[in-house]
Amino acid sequence: MAYKKTNFFNYLYILPVVILVAFLYLYPIAYTVYISFTNFNLYHFFEYQWVGLSNYITVLTGGTFWQVLANTAIWTVGSLAPMIAVGFLLALILNQKDLKGRTVFFTLLLVPWAFPAFISLIVWQGMWNWKYGIVNKVLAMFGIRPIDWFDIVPMAWVMLILTNLWLSFPYYTSVFLSALQSIPEELYSIAEIDGASRLARFRYITLPLMRRTIAFVAIGGFTFTWNNFYPIYILTGGGPGNATNILVVYAYQAAFNNSLYNFAAVYSVIDAVILIAMAVIMLKYSGVLEAIT
Amino acid sequence: MKVWDVLRLGISYVILAVSAVIAVFPIYYIVITSLSDIPTIASISVNSLIPQPRGLSLEAYKGILFENPFFLWLRNSLILAGSTVAVTILLAFLSGVALSRLNVPGKRALMVTVYVLTFFPMTVTVLPLYLMFATLHLINTYYGLILAYSSGTSIYGAYLVKLFVDSIPREYEEAAMIDGLSRFGAFMRILLPLSKPVLAFLGLLAFMGAYTDYAMANVFITSSNMWTLTLGMWYLSFINRSTLYNVFAAFAVLMGIPIMAVFLAFQRYLTRMYTMSGVKG
């Protein structure tokens, strides 16, 4: 009897989260899925009907969706690779015991992460300006002619990825640094006595022990960057045209600039389905899921 | 060997110095601009970024504080962020402790659900919430936004508190319960003080989320006396083109530097928590 009573109260503690999940996640998600099968938009605001798969057919047979999907992949992989590489390199550098001023450098490198990203992005938006921006003015000192970062598509990608690199590398550096510092010092000294070179020590001690951290960070970074809204929304707004637009920004603009709720819902649903599928595959092969439950 | 060490350290210092300059530059740029008499972005040059003592002025700050409704926006932002912190900590603590300590059928399913939910783009929930709040008359209220902000952080927070409380030995509360404390009492008197680090971290995360949000505030707020700092900043930098650039810079400094200071003051502790959670803010 006493056991049953505790069990009932146990539910009361979890209730708030269950309610939140149900009303602020599950219900809205179900609603979005429903809207994606209707013609609910600016033109059918008060009377909308079930239209079956027709929104999905319109989206999947049009060119915009595939371009935006490809952009999302470029954005995610293009941002993630340099972020992990730079983060790892700086962590390795900061982990050298004979380096002086490590704390000072580390603190300075954390600044982009510490400053609110929303503000930094508006500041960067001004700095990349073609005519007046400080980036082109600095480049001019090296004799480089002004680059139109916003209207030339490859340059827009360079701008977006560099800005995202600036925003995100401190996170990767600090995660990698704390993982490197948790590797026992003795492993290295034993290997050194055995005559292993610096490269061999890196190859056979550091890399294998870092593999799990790298996998964990890469999966987290992938899902975060895939749906990272602000950099693209603030810097290019997806432009020129939709040349740098990604799924989440496109869906937001479709809903709140153009009132095309049905298409916004289709884009959101497809975005989530693809991301979940990829995340499940990645989690399965990395063993991260066991670590979180 | 000796030559190699010198070379290695030399290259390390160069890379670190260059990275540090790039990392700090935009913040330096905005601070210097806020202190200069620079009417537009066009008048900023490489030379104007080197501070001249007689060129420094506080005009831009006067412009922000007395010619723009900065304090109204600040008040709105602080009310939203403060309430979000309170709601988040309360809900995340109770549910996180329960997830860690109590036997509830379906616990694992709930944890996986919560984890998978973090994969959904915010547009999936913002659109229905907008429509839902419109029928409930929660548009243009603090409640709607506080609910929207704290839903994400408290669910993620419950998961984080669970991971943290898992590392506290059960014997602590069990001993207290033998001494006559109720289970709830044990949670509040024993686990709550021990969870302070994770709750502080969560509070900062919730504060940052609400304080720097634009996407949701832009949707849920339409009347200008409800504007937050982020909406005000968007207006000053993109809509109202007559805004002086130094005024915008001063705004960025006033809004951003306090957050940066708090973050750097707690950096050691924050980076440890971020590593544990594996998610970035």
mmCIF file of N, CA and C in Angstrom, chain A residues 175-234:
data_model
loop_
_atom_site.group_PDB
_atom_site.id
_atom_site.type_symbol
_atom_site.label_atom_id
_atom_site.label_comp_id
_atom_site.label_asym_id
_atom_site.label_seq_id
_atom_site.Cartn_x
_atom_site.Cartn_y
_atom_site.Cartn_z
ATOM 1 N N VAL A 175 35.442 22.968 -25.031
ATOM 2 C CA VAL A 175 35.079 21.568 -24.813
ATOM 3 C C VAL A 175 36.289 20.667 -25.076
ATOM 4 N N PHE A 176 36.983 20.910 -26.177
ATOM 5 C CA PHE A 176 38.152 20.085 -26.502
ATOM 6 C C PHE A 176 39.255 20.259 -25.464
ATOM 7 N N LEU A 177 39.431 21.494 -25.016
ATOM 8 C CA LEU A 177 40.495 21.731 -24.026
ATOM 9 C C LEU A 177 40.204 20.961 -22.739
ATOM 10 N N SER A 178 38.950 21.002 -22.281
ATOM 11 C CA SER A 178 38.687 20.292 -21.021
ATOM 12 C C SER A 178 38.805 18.786 -21.219
ATOM 13 N N ALA A 179 38.498 18.291 -22.428
ATOM 14 C CA ALA A 179 38.679 16.855 -22.680
ATOM 15 C C ALA A 179 40.170 16.505 -22.705
ATOM 16 N N LEU A 180 40.970 17.367 -23.340
ATOM 17 C CA LEU A 180 42.420 17.114 -23.393
ATOM 18 C C LEU A 180 43.014 17.106 -21.995
ATOM 19 N N GLN A 181 42.526 18.022 -21.144
ATOM 20 C CA GLN A 181 43.086 18.113 -19.800
ATOM 21 C C GLN A 181 42.705 16.919 -18.933
ATOM 22 N N SER A 182 41.657 16.193 -19.346
ATOM 23 C CA SER A 182 41.256 15.044 -18.537
ATOM 24 C C SER A 182 42.038 13.784 -18.910
ATOM 25 N N ILE A 183 42.894 13.860 -19.945
ATOM 26 C CA ILE A 183 43.737 12.696 -20.286
ATOM 27 C C ILE A 183 44.872 12.628 -19.263
ATOM 28 N N PRO A 184 45.029 11.484 -18.585
ATOM 29 C CA PRO A 184 46.051 11.402 -17.535
ATOM 30 C C PRO A 184 47.458 11.677 -18.083
ATOM 31 N N GLU A 185 48.170 12.517 -17.365
ATOM 32 C CA GLU A 185 49.527 12.912 -17.754
ATOM 33 C C GLU A 185 50.466 11.695 -17.863
ATOM 34 N N GLU A 186 50.219 10.679 -17.002
ATOM 35 C CA GLU A 186 51.137 9.514 -16.943
ATOM 36 C C GLU A 186 51.227 8.808 -18.287
ATOM 37 N N LEU A 187 50.085 8.755 -18.998
ATOM 38 C CA LEU A 187 50.098 8.067 -20.300
ATOM 39 C C LEU A 187 51.191 8.632 -21.192
ATOM 40 N N TYR A 188 51.284 9.977 -21.173
ATOM 41 C CA TYR A 188 52.273 10.619 -22.039
ATOM 42 C C TYR A 188 53.698 10.353 -21.549
ATOM 43 N N SER A 189 53.890 10.408 -20.206
ATOM 44 C CA SER A 189 55.262 10.224 -19.709
ATOM 45 C C SER A 189 55.742 8.791 -19.931
ATOM 46 N N ILE A 190 54.827 7.820 -19.773
ATOM 47 C CA ILE A 190 55.215 6.426 -20.036
ATOM 48 C C ILE A 190 55.603 6.264 -21.498
ATOM 49 N N ALA A 191 54.754 6.805 -22.384
ATOM 50 C CA ALA A 191 55.034 6.691 -23.818
ATOM 51 C C ALA A 191 56.352 7.364 -24.169
ATOM 52 N N GLU A 192 56.641 8.475 -23.491
ATOM 53 C CA GLU A 192 57.880 9.208 -23.779
ATOM 54 C C GLU A 192 59.089 8.379 -23.369
ATOM 55 N N ILE A 193 58.969 7.716 -22.197
ATOM 56 C CA ILE A 193 60.065 6.847 -21.736
ATOM 57 C C ILE A 193 60.291 5.719 -22.736
ATOM 58 N N ASP A 194 59.157 5.201 -23.271
ATOM 59 C CA ASP A 194 59.272 4.130 -24.248
ATOM 60 C C ASP A 194 59.779 4.610 -25.599
ATOM 61 N N GLY A 195 60.020 5.910 -25.707
ATOM 62 C CA GLY A 195 60.630 6.446 -26.919
ATOM 63 C C GLY A 195 59.647 6.845 -28.006
ATOM 64 N N ALA A 196 58.345 7.008 -27.637
ATOM 65 C CA ALA A 196 57.375 7.427 -28.654
ATOM 66 C C ALA A 196 57.587 8.904 -28.991
ATOM 67 N N SER A 197 57.553 9.210 -30.267
ATOM 68 C CA SER A 197 57.746 10.605 -30.681
ATOM 69 C C SER A 197 56.485 11.406 -30.344
ATOM 70 N N ARG A 198 56.600 12.737 -30.441
ATOM 71 C CA ARG A 198 55.452 13.605 -30.178
ATOM 72 C C ARG A 198 54.279 13.246 -31.098
ATOM 73 N N LEU A 199 54.589 12.976 -32.334
ATOM 74 C CA LEU A 199 53.556 12.636 -33.310
ATOM 75 C C LEU A 199 52.892 11.303 -32.951
ATOM 76 N N ALA A 200 53.735 10.328 -32.550
ATOM 77 C CA ALA A 200 53.203 9.017 -32.184
ATOM 78 C C ALA A 200 52.319 9.131 -30.952
ATOM 79 N N ARG A 201 52.731 9.969 -29.994
ATOM 80 C CA ARG A 201 51.921 10.147 -28.790
ATOM 81 C C ARG A 201 50.564 10.744 -29.141
ATOM 82 N N PHE A 202 50.576 11.699 -30.077
ATOM 83 C CA PHE A 202 49.331 12.312 -30.517
ATOM 84 C C PHE A 202 48.455 11.275 -31.214
ATOM 85 N N ARG A 203 49.093 10.490 -32.089
ATOM 86 C CA ARG A 203 48.362 9.535 -32.918
ATOM 87 C C ARG A 203 47.782 8.389 -32.090
ATOM 88 N N TYR A 204 48.556 7.913 -31.095
ATOM 89 C CA TYR A 204 48.124 6.710 -30.368
ATOM 90 C C TYR A 204 47.537 6.982 -28.983
ATOM 91 N N ILE A 205 47.684 8.184 -28.469
ATOM 92 C CA ILE A 205 47.064 8.479 -27.165
ATOM 93 C C ILE A 205 45.966 9.533 -27.315
ATOM 94 N N THR A 206 46.334 10.712 -27.810
ATOM 95 C CA THR A 206 45.381 11.819 -27.847
ATOM 96 C C THR A 206 44.165 11.491 -28.724
ATOM 97 N N LEU A 207 44.426 11.120 -29.976
ATOM 98 C CA LEU A 207 43.305 10.924 -30.905
ATOM 99 C C LEU A 207 42.317 9.848 -30.455
ATOM 100 N N PRO A 208 42.780 8.642 -30.079
ATOM 101 C CA PRO A 208 41.796 7.632 -29.647
ATOM 102 C C PRO A 208 40.977 8.084 -28.436
ATOM 103 N N LEU A 209 41.624 8.773 -27.492
ATOM 104 C CA LEU A 209 40.902 9.193 -26.296
ATOM 105 C C LEU A 209 39.954 10.360 -26.578
ATOM 106 N N MET A 210 40.205 11.090 -27.656
ATOM 107 C CA MET A 210 39.362 12.238 -27.983
ATOM 108 C C MET A 210 38.211 11.855 -28.901
ATOM 109 N N ARG A 211 38.241 10.630 -29.418
ATOM 110 C CA ARG A 211 37.270 10.270 -30.455
ATOM 111 C C ARG A 211 35.838 10.467 -29.980
ATOM 112 N N ARG A 212 35.567 10.021 -28.743
ATOM 113 C CA ARG A 212 34.204 10.101 -28.226
ATOM 114 C C ARG A 212 33.753 11.559 -28.053
ATOM 115 N N THR A 213 34.647 12.380 -27.512
ATOM 116 C CA THR A 213 34.325 13.799 -27.358
ATOM 117 C C THR A 213 34.046 14.440 -28.717
ATOM 118 N N ILE A 214 34.891 14.120 -29.703
ATOM 119 C CA ILE A 214 34.703 14.712 -31.032
ATOM 120 C C ILE A 214 33.350 14.282 -31.604
ATOM 121 N N ALA A 215 33.010 12.998 -31.446
ATOM 122 C CA ALA A 215 31.720 12.517 -31.960
ATOM 123 C C ALA A 215 30.568 13.232 -31.275
ATOM 124 N N PHE A 216 30.651 13.336 -29.961
ATOM 125 C CA PHE A 216 29.610 13.983 -29.171
ATOM 126 C C PHE A 216 29.412 15.435 -29.612
ATOM 127 N N VAL A 217 30.532 16.148 -29.725
ATOM 128 C CA VAL A 217 30.492 17.557 -30.096
ATOM 129 C C VAL A 217 30.030 17.725 -31.544
ATOM 130 N N ALA A 218 30.446 16.824 -32.412
ATOM 131 C CA ALA A 218 30.070 16.949 -33.817
ATOM 132 C C ALA A 218 28.576 16.743 -34.003
ATOM 133 N N ILE A 219 28.000 15.781 -33.289
ATOM 134 C CA ILE A 219 26.558 15.550 -33.429
ATOM 135 C C ILE A 219 25.771 16.739 -32.860
ATOM 136 N N GLY A 220 26.173 17.181 -31.667
ATOM 137 C CA GLY A 220 25.519 18.354 -31.082
ATOM 138 C C GLY A 220 25.650 19.566 -31.992
ATOM 139 N N GLY A 221 26.844 19.786 -32.524
ATOM 140 C CA GLY A 221 27.094 20.922 -33.413
ATOM 141 C C GLY A 221 26.303 20.814 -34.702
ATOM 142 N N PHE A 222 26.168 19.596 -35.203
ATOM 143 C CA PHE A 222 25.420 19.386 -36.443
ATOM 144 C C PHE A 222 23.958 19.786 -36.263
ATOM 145 N N THR A 223 23.315 19.259 -35.201
ATOM 146 C CA THR A 223 21.897 19.569 -35.003
ATOM 147 C C THR A 223 21.706 21.052 -34.684
ATOM 148 N N PHE A 224 22.665 21.635 -33.962
ATOM 149 C CA PHE A 224 22.538 23.054 -33.628
ATOM 150 C C PHE A 224 22.685 23.923 -34.880
ATOM 151 N N THR A 225 23.707 23.640 -35.704
ATOM 152 C CA THR A 225 23.965 24.479 -36.873
ATOM 153 C C THR A 225 22.864 24.329 -37.925
ATOM 154 N N TRP A 226 22.364 23.123 -38.067
ATOM 155 C CA TRP A 226 21.286 22.849 -39.032
ATOM 156 C C TRP A 226 20.111 23.811 -38.813
ATOM 157 N N ASN A 227 19.758 24.047 -37.560
ATOM 158 C CA ASN A 227 18.639 24.934 -37.235
ATOM 159 C C ASN A 227 19.097 26.264 -36.658
ATOM 160 N N ASN A 228 20.323 26.667 -36.929
ATOM 161 C CA ASN A 228 20.805 27.939 -36.367
ATOM 162 C C ASN A 228 20.209 29.096 -37.157
ATOM 163 N N PHE A 229 19.327 29.829 -36.509
ATOM 164 C CA PHE A 229 18.465 30.784 -37.189
ATOM 165 C C PHE A 229 19.133 32.138 -37.429
ATOM 166 N N TYR A 230 19.735 32.692 -36.376
ATOM 167 C CA TYR A 230 20.137 34.105 -36.421
ATOM 168 C C TYR A 230 21.202 34.469 -37.452
ATOM 169 N N PRO A 231 22.306 33.703 -37.591
ATOM 170 C CA PRO A 231 23.350 34.183 -38.516
ATOM 171 C C PRO A 231 22.800 34.493 -39.901
ATOM 172 N N ILE A 232 22.008 33.571 -40.448
ATOM 173 C CA ILE A 232 21.513 33.789 -41.807
ATOM 174 C C ILE A 232 20.390 34.819 -41.818
ATOM 175 N N TYR A 233 19.525 34.776 -40.829
ATOM 176 C CA TYR A 233 18.418 35.726 -40.782
ATOM 177 C C TYR A 233 18.933 37.163 -40.693
ATOM 178 N N ILE A 234 19.955 37.380 -39.875
ATOM 179 C CA ILE A 234 20.444 38.750 -39.687
ATOM 180 C C ILE A 234 21.404 39.161 -40.797
#
